[in-house]
Backbone as JSON Lines, residues from 0, in Angstrom:
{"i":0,"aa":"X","n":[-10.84,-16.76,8.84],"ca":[-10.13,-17.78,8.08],"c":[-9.43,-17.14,6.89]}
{"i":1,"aa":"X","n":[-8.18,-17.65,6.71],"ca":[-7.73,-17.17,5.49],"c":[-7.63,-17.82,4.29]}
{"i":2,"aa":"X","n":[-7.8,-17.1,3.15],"ca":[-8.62,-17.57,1.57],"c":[-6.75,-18.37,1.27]}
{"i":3,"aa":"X","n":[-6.94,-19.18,0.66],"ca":[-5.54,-19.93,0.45],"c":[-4.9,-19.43,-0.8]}
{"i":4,"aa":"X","n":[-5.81,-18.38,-1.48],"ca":[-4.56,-17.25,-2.08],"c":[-3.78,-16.5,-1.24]}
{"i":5,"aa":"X","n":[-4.69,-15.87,-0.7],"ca":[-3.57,-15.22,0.8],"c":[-2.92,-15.92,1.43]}
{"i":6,"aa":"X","n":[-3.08,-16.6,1.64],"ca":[-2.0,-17.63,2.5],"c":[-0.79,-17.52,2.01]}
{"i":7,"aa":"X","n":[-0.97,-17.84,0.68],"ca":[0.64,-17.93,-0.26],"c":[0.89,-16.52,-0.46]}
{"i":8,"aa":"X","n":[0.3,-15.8,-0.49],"ca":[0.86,-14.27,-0.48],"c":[1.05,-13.54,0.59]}
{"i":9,"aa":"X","n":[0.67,-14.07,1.97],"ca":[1.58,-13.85,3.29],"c":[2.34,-14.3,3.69]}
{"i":10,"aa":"X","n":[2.75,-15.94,3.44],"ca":[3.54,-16.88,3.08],"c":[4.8,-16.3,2.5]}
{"i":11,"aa":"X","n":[4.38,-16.22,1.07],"ca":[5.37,-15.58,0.31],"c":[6.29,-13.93,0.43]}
{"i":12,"aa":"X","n":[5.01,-13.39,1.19],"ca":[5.92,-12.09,1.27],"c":[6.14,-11.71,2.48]}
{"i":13,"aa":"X","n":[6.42,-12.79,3.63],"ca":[6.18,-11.87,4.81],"c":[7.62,-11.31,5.33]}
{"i":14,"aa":"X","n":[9.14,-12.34,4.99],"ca":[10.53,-11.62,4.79],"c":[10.23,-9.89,4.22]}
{"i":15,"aa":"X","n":[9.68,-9.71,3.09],"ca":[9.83,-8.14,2.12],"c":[8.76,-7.13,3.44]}
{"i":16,"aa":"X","n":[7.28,-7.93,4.06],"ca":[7.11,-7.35,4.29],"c":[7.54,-7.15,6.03]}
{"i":17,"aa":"X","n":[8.36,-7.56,6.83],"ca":[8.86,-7.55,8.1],"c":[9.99,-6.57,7.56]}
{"i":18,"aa":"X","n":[10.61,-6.76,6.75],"ca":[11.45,-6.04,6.6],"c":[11.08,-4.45,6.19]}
{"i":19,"aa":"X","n":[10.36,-4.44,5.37],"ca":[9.21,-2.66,5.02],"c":[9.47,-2.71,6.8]}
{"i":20,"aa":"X","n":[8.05,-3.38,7.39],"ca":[8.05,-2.67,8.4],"c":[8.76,-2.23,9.8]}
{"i":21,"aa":"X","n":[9.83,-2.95,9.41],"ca":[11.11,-2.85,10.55],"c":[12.16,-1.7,10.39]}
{"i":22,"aa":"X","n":[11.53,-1.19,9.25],"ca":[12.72,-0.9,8.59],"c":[11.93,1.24,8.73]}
{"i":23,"aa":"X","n":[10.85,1.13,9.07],"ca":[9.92,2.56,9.32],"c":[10.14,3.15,10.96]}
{"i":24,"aa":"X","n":[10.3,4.25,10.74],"ca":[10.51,4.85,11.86],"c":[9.38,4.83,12.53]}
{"i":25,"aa":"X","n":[8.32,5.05,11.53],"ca":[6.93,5.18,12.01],"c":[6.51,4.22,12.73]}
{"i":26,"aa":"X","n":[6.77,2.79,13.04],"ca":[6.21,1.62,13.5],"c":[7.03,1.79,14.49]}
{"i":27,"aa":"X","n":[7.67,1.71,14.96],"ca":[8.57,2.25,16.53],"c":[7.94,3.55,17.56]}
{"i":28,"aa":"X","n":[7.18,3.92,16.53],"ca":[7.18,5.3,17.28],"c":[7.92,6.65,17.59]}
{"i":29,"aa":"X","n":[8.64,6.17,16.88],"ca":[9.85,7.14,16.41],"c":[9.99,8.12,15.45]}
{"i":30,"aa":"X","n":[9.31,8.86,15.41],"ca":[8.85,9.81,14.42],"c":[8.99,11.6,15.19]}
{"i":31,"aa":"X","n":[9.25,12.57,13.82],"ca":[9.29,13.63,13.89],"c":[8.52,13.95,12.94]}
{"i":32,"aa":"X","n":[8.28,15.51,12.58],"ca":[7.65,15.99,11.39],"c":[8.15,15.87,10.31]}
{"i":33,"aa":"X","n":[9.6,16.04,10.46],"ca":[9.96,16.22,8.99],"c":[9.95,14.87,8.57]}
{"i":34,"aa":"X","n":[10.59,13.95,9.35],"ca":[10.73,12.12,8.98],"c":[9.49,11.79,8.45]}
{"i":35,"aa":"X","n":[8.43,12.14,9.36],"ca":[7.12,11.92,8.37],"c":[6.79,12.33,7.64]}
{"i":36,"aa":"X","n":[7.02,13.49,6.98],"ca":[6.11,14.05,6.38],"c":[7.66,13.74,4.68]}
{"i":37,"aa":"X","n":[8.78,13.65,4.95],"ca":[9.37,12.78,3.97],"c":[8.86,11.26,3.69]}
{"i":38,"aa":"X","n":[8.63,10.77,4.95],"ca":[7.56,9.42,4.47],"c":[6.66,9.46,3.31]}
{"i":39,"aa":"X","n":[6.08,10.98,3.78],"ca":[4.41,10.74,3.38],"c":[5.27,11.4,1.38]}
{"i":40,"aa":"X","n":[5.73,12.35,1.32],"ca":[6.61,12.59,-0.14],"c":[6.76,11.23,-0.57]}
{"i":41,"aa":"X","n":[8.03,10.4,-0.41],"ca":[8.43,9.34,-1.0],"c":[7.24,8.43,-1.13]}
{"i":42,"aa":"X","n":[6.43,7.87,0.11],"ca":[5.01,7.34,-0.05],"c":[4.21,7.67,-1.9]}
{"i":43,"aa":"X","n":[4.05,9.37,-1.56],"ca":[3.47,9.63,-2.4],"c":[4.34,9.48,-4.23]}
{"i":44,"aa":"X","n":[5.42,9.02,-4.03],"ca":[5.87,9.53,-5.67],"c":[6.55,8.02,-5.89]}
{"i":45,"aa":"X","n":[5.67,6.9,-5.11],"ca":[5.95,5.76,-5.13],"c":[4.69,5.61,-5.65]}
{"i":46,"aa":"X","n":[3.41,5.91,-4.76],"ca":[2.23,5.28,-5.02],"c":[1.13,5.65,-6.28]}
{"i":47,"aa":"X","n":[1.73,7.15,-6.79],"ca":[0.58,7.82,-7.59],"c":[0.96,7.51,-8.98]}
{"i":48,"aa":"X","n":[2.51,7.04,-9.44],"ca":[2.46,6.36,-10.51],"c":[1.86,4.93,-10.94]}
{"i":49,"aa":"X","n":[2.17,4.43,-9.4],"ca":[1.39,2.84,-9.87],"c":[0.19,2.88,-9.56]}
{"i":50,"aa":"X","n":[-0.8,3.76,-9.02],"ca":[-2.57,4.1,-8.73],"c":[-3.17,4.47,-9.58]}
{"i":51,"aa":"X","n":[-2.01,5.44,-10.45],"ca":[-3.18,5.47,-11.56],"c":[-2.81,4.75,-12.66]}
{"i":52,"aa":"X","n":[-1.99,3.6,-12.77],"ca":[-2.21,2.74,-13.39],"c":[-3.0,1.52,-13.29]}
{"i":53,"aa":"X","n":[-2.92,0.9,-12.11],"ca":[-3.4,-0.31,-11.33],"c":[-5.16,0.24,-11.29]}
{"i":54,"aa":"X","n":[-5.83,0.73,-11.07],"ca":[-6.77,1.37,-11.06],"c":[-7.89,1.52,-11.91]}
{"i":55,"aa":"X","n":[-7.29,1.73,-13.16],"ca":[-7.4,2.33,-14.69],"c":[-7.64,0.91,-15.0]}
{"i":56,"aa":"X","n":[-7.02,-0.65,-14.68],"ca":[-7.53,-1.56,-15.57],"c":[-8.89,-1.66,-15.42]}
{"i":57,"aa":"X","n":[-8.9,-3.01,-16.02],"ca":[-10.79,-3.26,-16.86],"c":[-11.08,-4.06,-15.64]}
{"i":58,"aa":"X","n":[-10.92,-3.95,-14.52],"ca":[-11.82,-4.76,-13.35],"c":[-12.73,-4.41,-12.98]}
{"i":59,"aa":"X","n":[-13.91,-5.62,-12.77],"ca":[-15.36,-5.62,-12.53],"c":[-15.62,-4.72,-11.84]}
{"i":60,"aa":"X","n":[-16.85,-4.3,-11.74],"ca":[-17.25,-2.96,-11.01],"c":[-17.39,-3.84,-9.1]}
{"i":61,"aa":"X","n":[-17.94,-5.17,-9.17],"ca":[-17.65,-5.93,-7.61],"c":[-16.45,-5.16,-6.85]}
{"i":62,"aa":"X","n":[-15.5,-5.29,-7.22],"ca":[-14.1,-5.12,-6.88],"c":[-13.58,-3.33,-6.53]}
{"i":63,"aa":"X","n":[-14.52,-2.94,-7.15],"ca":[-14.86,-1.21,-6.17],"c":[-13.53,-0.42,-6.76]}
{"i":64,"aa":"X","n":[-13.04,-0.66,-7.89],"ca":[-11.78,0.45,-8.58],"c":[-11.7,1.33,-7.79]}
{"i":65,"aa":"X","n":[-13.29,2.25,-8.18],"ca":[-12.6,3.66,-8.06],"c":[-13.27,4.48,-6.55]}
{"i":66,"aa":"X","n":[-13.35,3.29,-5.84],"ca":[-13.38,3.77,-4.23],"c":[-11.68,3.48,-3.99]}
{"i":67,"aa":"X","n":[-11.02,2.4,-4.91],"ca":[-9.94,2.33,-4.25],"c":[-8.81,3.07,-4.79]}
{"i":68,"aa":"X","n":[-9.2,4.1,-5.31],"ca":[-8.16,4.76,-6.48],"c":[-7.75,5.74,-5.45]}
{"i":69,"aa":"X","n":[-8.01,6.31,-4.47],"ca":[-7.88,7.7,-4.24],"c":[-6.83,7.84,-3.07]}
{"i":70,"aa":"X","n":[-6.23,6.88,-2.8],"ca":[-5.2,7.52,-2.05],"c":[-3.72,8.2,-1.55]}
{"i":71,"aa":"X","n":[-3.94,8.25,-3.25],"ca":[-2.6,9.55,-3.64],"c":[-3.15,10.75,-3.53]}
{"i":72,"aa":"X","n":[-4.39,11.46,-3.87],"ca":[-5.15,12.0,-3.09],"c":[-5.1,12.43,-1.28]}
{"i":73,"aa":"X","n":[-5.33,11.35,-0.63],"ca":[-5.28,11.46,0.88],"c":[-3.77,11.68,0.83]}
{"i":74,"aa":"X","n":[-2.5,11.4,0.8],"ca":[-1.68,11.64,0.38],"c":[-1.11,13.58,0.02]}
{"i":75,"aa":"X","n":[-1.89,13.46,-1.07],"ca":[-1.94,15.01,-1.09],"c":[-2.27,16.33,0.05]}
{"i":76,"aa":"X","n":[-3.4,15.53,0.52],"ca":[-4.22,16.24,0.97],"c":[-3.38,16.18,2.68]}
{"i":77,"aa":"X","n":[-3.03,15.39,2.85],"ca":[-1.9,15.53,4.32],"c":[-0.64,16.63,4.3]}
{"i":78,"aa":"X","n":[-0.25,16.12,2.87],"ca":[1.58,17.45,2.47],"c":[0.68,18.63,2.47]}
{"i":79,"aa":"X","n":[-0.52,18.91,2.01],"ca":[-0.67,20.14,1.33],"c":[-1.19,20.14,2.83]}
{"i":80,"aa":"X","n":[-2.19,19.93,3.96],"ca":[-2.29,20.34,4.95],"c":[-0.82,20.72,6.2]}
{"i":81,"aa":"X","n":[-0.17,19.94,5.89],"ca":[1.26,20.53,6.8],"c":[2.49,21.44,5.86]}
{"i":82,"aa":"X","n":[1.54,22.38,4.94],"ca":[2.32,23.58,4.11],"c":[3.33,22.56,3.28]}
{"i":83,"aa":"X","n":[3.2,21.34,2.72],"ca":[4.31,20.83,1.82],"c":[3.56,20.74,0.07]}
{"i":84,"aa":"X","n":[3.59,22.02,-0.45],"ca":[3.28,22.2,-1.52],"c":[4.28,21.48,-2.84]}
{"i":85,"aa":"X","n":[5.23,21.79,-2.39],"ca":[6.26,21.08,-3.45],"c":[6.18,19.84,-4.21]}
{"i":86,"aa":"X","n":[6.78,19.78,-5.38],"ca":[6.55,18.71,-6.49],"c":[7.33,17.62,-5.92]}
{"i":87,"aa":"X","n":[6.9,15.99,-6.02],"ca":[7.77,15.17,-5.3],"c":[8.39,14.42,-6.54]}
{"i":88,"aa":"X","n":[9.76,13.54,-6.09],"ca":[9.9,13.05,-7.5],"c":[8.77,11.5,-7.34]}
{"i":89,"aa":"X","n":[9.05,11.14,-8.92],"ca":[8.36,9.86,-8.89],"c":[9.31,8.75,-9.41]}
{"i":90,"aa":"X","n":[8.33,7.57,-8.82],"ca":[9.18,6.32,-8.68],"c":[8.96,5.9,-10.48]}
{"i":91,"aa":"X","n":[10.12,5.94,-11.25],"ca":[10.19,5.53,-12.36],"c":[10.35,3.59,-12.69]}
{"i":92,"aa":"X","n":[10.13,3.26,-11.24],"ca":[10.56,1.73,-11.12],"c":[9.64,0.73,-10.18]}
{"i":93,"aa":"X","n":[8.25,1.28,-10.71],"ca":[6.77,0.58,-9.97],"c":[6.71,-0.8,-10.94]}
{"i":94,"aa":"X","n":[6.2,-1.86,-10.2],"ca":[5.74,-3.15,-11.42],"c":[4.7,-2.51,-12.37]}
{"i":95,"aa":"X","n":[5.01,-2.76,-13.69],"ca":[4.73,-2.96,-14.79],"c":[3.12,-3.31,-14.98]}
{"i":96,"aa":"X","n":[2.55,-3.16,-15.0],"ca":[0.4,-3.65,-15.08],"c":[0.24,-3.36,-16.46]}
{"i":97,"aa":"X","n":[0.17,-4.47,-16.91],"ca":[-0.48,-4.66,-18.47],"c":[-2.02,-4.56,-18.46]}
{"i":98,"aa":"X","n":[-3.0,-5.59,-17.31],"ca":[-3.75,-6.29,-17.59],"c":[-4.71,-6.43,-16.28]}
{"i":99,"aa":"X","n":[-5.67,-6.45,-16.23],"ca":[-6.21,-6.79,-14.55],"c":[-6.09,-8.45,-14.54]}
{"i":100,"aa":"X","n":[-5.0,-8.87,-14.23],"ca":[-5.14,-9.9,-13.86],"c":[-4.01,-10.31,-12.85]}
{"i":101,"aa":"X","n":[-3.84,-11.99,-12.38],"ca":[-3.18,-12.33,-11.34],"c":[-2.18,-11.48,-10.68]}
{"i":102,"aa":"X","n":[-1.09,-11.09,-11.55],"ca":[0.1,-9.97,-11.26],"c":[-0.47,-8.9,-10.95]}
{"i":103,"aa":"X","n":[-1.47,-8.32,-11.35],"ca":[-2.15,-6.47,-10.99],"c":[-2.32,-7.12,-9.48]}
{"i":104,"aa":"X","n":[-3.17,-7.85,-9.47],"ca":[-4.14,-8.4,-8.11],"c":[-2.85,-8.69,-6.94]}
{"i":105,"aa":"X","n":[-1.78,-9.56,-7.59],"ca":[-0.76,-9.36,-6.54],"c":[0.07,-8.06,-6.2]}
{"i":106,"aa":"X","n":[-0.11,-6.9,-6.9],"ca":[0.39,-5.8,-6.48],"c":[-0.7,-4.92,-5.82]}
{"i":107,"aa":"X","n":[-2.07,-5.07,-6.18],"ca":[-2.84,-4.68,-5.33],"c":[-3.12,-5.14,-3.75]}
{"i":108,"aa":"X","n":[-2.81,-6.42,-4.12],"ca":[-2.51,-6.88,-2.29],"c":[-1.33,-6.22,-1.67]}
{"i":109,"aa":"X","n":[-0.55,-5.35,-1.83],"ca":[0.36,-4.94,-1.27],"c":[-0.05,-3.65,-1.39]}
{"i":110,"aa":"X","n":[-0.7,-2.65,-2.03],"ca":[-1.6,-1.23,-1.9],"c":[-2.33,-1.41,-0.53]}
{"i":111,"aa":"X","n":[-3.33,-1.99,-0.7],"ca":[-4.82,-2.75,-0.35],"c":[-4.31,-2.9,0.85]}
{"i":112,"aa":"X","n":[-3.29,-3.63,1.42],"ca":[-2.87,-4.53,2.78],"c":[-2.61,-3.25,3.35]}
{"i":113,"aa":"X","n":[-1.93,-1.94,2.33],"ca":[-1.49,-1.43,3.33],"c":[-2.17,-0.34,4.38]}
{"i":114,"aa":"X","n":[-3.56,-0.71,3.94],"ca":[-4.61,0.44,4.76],"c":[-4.67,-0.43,5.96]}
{"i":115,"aa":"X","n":[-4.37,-1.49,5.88],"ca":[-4.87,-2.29,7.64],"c":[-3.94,-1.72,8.34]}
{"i":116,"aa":"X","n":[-2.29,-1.84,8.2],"ca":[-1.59,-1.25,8.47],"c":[-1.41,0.31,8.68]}
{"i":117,"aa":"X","n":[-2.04,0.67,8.07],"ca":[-2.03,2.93,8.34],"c":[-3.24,2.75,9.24]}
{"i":118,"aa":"X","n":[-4.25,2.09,9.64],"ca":[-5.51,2.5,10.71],"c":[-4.13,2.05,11.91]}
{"i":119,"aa":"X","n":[-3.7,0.96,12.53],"ca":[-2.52,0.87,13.17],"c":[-1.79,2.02,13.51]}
{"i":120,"aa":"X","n":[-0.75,2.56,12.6],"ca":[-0.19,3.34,12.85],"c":[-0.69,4.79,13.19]}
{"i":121,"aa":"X","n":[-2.07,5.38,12.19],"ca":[-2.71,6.55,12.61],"c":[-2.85,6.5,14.2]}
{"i":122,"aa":"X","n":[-3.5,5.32,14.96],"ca":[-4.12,5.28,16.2],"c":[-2.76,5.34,17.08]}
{"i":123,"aa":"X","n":[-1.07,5.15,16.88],"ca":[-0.48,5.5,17.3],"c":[0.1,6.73,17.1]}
{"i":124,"aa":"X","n":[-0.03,6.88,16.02],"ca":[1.06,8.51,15.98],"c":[-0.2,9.67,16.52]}
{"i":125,"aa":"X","n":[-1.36,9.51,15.96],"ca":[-2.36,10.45,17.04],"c":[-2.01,10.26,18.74]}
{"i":126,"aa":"X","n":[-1.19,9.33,19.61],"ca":[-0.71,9.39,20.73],"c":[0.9,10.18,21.06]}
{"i":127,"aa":"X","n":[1.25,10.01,19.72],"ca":[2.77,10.09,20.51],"c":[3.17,11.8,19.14]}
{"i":128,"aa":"X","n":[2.01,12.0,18.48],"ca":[2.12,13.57,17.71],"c":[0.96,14.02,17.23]}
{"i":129,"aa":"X","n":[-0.01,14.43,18.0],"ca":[-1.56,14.65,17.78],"c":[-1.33,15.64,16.45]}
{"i":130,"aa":"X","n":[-0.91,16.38,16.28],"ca":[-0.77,17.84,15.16],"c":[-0.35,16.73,13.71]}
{"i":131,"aa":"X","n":[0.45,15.68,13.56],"ca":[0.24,15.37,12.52],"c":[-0.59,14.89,11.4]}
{"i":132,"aa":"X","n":[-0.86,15.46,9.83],"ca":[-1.69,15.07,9.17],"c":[-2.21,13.61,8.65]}
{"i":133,"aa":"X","n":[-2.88,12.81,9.05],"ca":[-3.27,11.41,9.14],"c":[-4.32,10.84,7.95]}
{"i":134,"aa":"X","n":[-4.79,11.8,7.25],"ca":[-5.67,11.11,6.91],"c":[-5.56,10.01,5.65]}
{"i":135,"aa":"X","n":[-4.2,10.21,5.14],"ca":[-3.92,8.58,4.24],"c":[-3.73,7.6,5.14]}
{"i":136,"aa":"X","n":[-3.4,7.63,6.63],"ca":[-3.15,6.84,7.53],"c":[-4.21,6.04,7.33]}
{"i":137,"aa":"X","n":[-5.59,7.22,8.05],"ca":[-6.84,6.5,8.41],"c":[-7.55,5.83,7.19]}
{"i":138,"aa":"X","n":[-7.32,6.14,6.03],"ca":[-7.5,5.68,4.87],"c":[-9.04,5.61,4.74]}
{"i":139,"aa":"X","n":[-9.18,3.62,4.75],"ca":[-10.71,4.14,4.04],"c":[-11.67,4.09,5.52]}
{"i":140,"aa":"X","n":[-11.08,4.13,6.7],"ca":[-12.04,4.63,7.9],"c":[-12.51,3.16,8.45]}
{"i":141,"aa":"X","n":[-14.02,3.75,8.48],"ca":[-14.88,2.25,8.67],"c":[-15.26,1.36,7.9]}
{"i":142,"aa":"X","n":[-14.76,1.61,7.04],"ca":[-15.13,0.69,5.73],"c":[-13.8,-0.28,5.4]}
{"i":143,"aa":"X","n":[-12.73,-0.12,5.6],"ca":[-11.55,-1.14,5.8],"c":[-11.5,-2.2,5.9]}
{"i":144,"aa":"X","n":[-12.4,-2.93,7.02],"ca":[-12.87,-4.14,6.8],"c":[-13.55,-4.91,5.62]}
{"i":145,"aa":"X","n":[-14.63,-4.13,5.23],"ca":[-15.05,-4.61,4.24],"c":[-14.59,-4.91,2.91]}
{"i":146,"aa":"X","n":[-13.87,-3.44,2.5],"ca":[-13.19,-3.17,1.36],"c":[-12.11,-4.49,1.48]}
{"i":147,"aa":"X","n":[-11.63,-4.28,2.69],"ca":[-10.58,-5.36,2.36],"c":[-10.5,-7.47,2.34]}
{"i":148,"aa":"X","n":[-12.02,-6.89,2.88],"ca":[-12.92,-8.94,2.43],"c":[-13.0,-9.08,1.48]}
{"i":149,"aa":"X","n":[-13.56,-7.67,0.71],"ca":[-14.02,-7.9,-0.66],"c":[-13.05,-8.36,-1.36]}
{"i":150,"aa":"X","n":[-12.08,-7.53,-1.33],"ca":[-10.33,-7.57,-2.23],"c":[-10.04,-9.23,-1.53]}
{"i":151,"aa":"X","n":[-10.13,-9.76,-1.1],"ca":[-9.57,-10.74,-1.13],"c":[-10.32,-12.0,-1.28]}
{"i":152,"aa":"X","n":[-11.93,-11.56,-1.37],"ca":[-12.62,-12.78,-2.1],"c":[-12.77,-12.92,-3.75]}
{"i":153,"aa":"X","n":[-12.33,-11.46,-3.9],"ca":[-11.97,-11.44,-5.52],"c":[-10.81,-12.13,-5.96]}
{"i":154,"aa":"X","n":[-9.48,-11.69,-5.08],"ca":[-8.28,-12.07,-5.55],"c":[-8.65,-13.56,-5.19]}
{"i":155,"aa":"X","n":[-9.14,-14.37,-4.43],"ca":[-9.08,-15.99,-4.21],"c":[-10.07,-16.47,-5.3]}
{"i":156,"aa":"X","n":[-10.63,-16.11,-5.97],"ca":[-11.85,-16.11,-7.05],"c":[-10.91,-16.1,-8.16]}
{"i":157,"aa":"X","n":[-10.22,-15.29,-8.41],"ca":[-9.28,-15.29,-9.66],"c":[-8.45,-15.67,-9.94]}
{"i":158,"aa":"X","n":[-7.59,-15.41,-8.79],"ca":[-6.4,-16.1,-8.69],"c":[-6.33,-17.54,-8.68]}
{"i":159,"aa":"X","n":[-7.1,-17.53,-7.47],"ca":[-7.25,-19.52,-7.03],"c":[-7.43,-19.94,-8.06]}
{"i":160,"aa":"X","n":[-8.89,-19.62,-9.04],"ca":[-9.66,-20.39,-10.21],"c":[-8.91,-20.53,-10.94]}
{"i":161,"aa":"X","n":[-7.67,-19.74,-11.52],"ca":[-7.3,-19.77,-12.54],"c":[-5.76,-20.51,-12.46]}
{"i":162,"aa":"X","n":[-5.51,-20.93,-10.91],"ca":[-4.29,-21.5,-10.78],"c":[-3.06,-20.48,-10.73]}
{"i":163,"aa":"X","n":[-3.26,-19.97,-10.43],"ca":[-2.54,-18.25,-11.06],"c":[-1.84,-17.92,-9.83]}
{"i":164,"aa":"X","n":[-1.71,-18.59,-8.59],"ca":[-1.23,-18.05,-7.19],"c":[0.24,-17.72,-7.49]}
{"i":165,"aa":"X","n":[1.01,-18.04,-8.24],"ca":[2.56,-17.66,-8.12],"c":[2.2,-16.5,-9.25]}
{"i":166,"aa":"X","n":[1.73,-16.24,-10.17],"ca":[1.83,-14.87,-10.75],"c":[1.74,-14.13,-9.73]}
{"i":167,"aa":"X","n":[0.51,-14.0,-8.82],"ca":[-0.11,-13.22,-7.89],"c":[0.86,-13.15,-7.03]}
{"i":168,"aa":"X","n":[1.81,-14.09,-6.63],"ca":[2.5,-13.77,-5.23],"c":[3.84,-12.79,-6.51]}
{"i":169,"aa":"X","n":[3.96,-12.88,-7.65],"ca":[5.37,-12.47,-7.9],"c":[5.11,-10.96,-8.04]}
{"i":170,"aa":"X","n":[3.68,-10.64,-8.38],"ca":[3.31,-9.2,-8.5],"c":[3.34,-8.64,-7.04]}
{"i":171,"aa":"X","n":[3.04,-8.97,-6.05],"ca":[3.34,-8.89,-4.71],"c":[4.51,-8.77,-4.16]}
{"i":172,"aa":"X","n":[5.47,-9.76,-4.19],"ca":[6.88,-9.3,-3.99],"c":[7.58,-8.07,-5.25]}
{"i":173,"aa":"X","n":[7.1,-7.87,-6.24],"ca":[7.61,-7.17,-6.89],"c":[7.28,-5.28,-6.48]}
{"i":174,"aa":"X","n":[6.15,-5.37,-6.19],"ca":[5.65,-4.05,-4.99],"c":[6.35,-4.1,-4.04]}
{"i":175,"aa":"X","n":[6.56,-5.29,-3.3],"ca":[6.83,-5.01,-2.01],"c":[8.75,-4.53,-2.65]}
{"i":176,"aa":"X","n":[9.4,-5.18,-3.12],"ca":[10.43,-4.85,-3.47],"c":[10.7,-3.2,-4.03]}
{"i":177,"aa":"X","n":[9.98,-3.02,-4.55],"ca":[10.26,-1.71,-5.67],"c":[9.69,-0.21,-4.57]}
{"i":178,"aa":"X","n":[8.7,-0.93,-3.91],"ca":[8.3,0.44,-2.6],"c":[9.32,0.37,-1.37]}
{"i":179,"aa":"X","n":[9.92,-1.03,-1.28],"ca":[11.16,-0.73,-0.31],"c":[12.93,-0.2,-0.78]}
{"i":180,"aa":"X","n":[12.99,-0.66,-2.08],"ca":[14.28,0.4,-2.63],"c":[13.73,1.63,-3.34]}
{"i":181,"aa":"X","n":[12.53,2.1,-3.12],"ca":[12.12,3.44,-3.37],"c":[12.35,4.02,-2.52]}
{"i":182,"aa":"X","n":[11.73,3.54,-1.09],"ca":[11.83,4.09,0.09],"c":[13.06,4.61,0.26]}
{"i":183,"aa":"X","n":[13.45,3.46,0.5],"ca":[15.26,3.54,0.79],"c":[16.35,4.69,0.14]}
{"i":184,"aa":"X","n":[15.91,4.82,-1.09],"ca":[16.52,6.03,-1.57],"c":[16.16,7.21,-1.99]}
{"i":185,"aa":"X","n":[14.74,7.28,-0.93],"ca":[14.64,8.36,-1.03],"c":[14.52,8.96,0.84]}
{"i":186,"aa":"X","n":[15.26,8.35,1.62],"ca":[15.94,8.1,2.83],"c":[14.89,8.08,3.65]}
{"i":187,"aa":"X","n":[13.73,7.39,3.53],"ca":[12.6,7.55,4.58],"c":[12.49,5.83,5.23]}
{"i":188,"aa":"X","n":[13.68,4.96,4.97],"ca":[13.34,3.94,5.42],"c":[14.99,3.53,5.54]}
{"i":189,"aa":"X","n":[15.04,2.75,7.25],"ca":[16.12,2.69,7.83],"c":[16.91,1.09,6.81]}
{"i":190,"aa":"X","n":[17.99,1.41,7.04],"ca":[18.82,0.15,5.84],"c":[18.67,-1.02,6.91]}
C-alpha cells in the first residue's frame, strides 16, 4: 500500500521522472563503457554535492543518515575500479537544504527512490555487459527494501503530520529537475 505522502510525490513527479528515465541510455539497454561510465562521472558530481549536504542535517537516528550517506562513495569506488581516476566537475545547481525537514525529505525521495531503480538496472547491464563496475547500481543490496519502508514511513510521519506534502513534493521535483539539466549537460542523458 502506498503512504499518501508518496502518492503525491509519485503523483507529482512522475512527468520529471519518465522523462529522467526515458531519457538514459542505460534503461534501454543501450549502453557502452564509455556512455556509462560518463553516466556514472556526471551521476557522481551531481550527487556528492547534495549527499553531503542532505545527510549532514539533524535527522533522527530512526531514519539511518549515515547508512544512507555513502553513495558517492559506491560511485567512486566503480570510476576508480574501471581506471577513471580523474576529478569530475560538480553540480553547482543541487536544491538548496537548510533544514531536515519537508523539502530535504522531498529531495531525499528522489536519492532514496533511486536505489530501487539501480538494483533494476544492475540485474540488466550484468546481462547485456558483465565487466561493468555496478556496485552504486546494486546499492544498498538486500537491505533496499527495508531502508526504503523505513524512508517512507518517516517521510509520511512528517510530512503528512505536519501538512507539509507540497513542500515535500516541491523538494522532489526540484532534484528531479536539477539532476536532469545536470545530466543533460553534461551529455549523459538523451534530449
Amino acid at each position: 500500500m502506498i503512504s499518501p505522502v508518496h502518492q503525491v510525490l509519485r503523483e507529482g513527479t512522475r512527468d520529471r521522472h519518465e522523462t529522467l528515465d526515458q531519457g538514459l541510455a542505460l534503461a534501454s539497454g543501450d549502453v557502452d563503457r564509455a556512455g556509462y561510465l560518463n553516466y556514472l562521472r556526471a551521476l557522481l558530481g551531481w550527487l556528492e554535492p547534495l549527499e553531503q549536504r542532505l545527510w549532514q542535517l539533524d535527522w533522527p537516528e530512526g531514519l539511518q543518515a549515515p547508512a544512507r550517506a555513502g553513495k558517492s562513495a559506491w560511485l567512486r569506488a566503480d570510476l576508480a575500479d574501471a581506471g577513471q581516476a580523474a576529478p569530475v566537475p560538480r553540480c553547482a545547481d543541487v536544491p538548496s537544504l537548510a533544514a531536515a525537514d519537508a523539502y530535504a525529505l522531498g529531495v531525499a525521495y528522489v536519492v532514496e527512490g533511486s536505489q530501487l531503480g539501480g538494483r533494476f538496472l544492475a540485474r540488466r547491464l550484468q546481462d547485456v555487459a558483465p565487466a561493468l563496475p555496478l556496485r552504486y547500481l546494486q546499492g544498498y543490496g538486500e537491505q533496499v527494501g527495508p531502508l526504503w519502508k523505513g524512508f517512507l514511513q518517516y517521510l509520511d510521519s512528517e510530512a503528512g503530520a505536519q501538512g507539509r506534502e507540497a513542500h515535500a513534493l516541491q523538494g522532489a521535483r526540484d532534484a528531479f529537475d536539477s539532476l536532469t539539466a545536470w545530466l543533460r549537460s553534461r551529455h549523459a542523458l538523451r534530449a
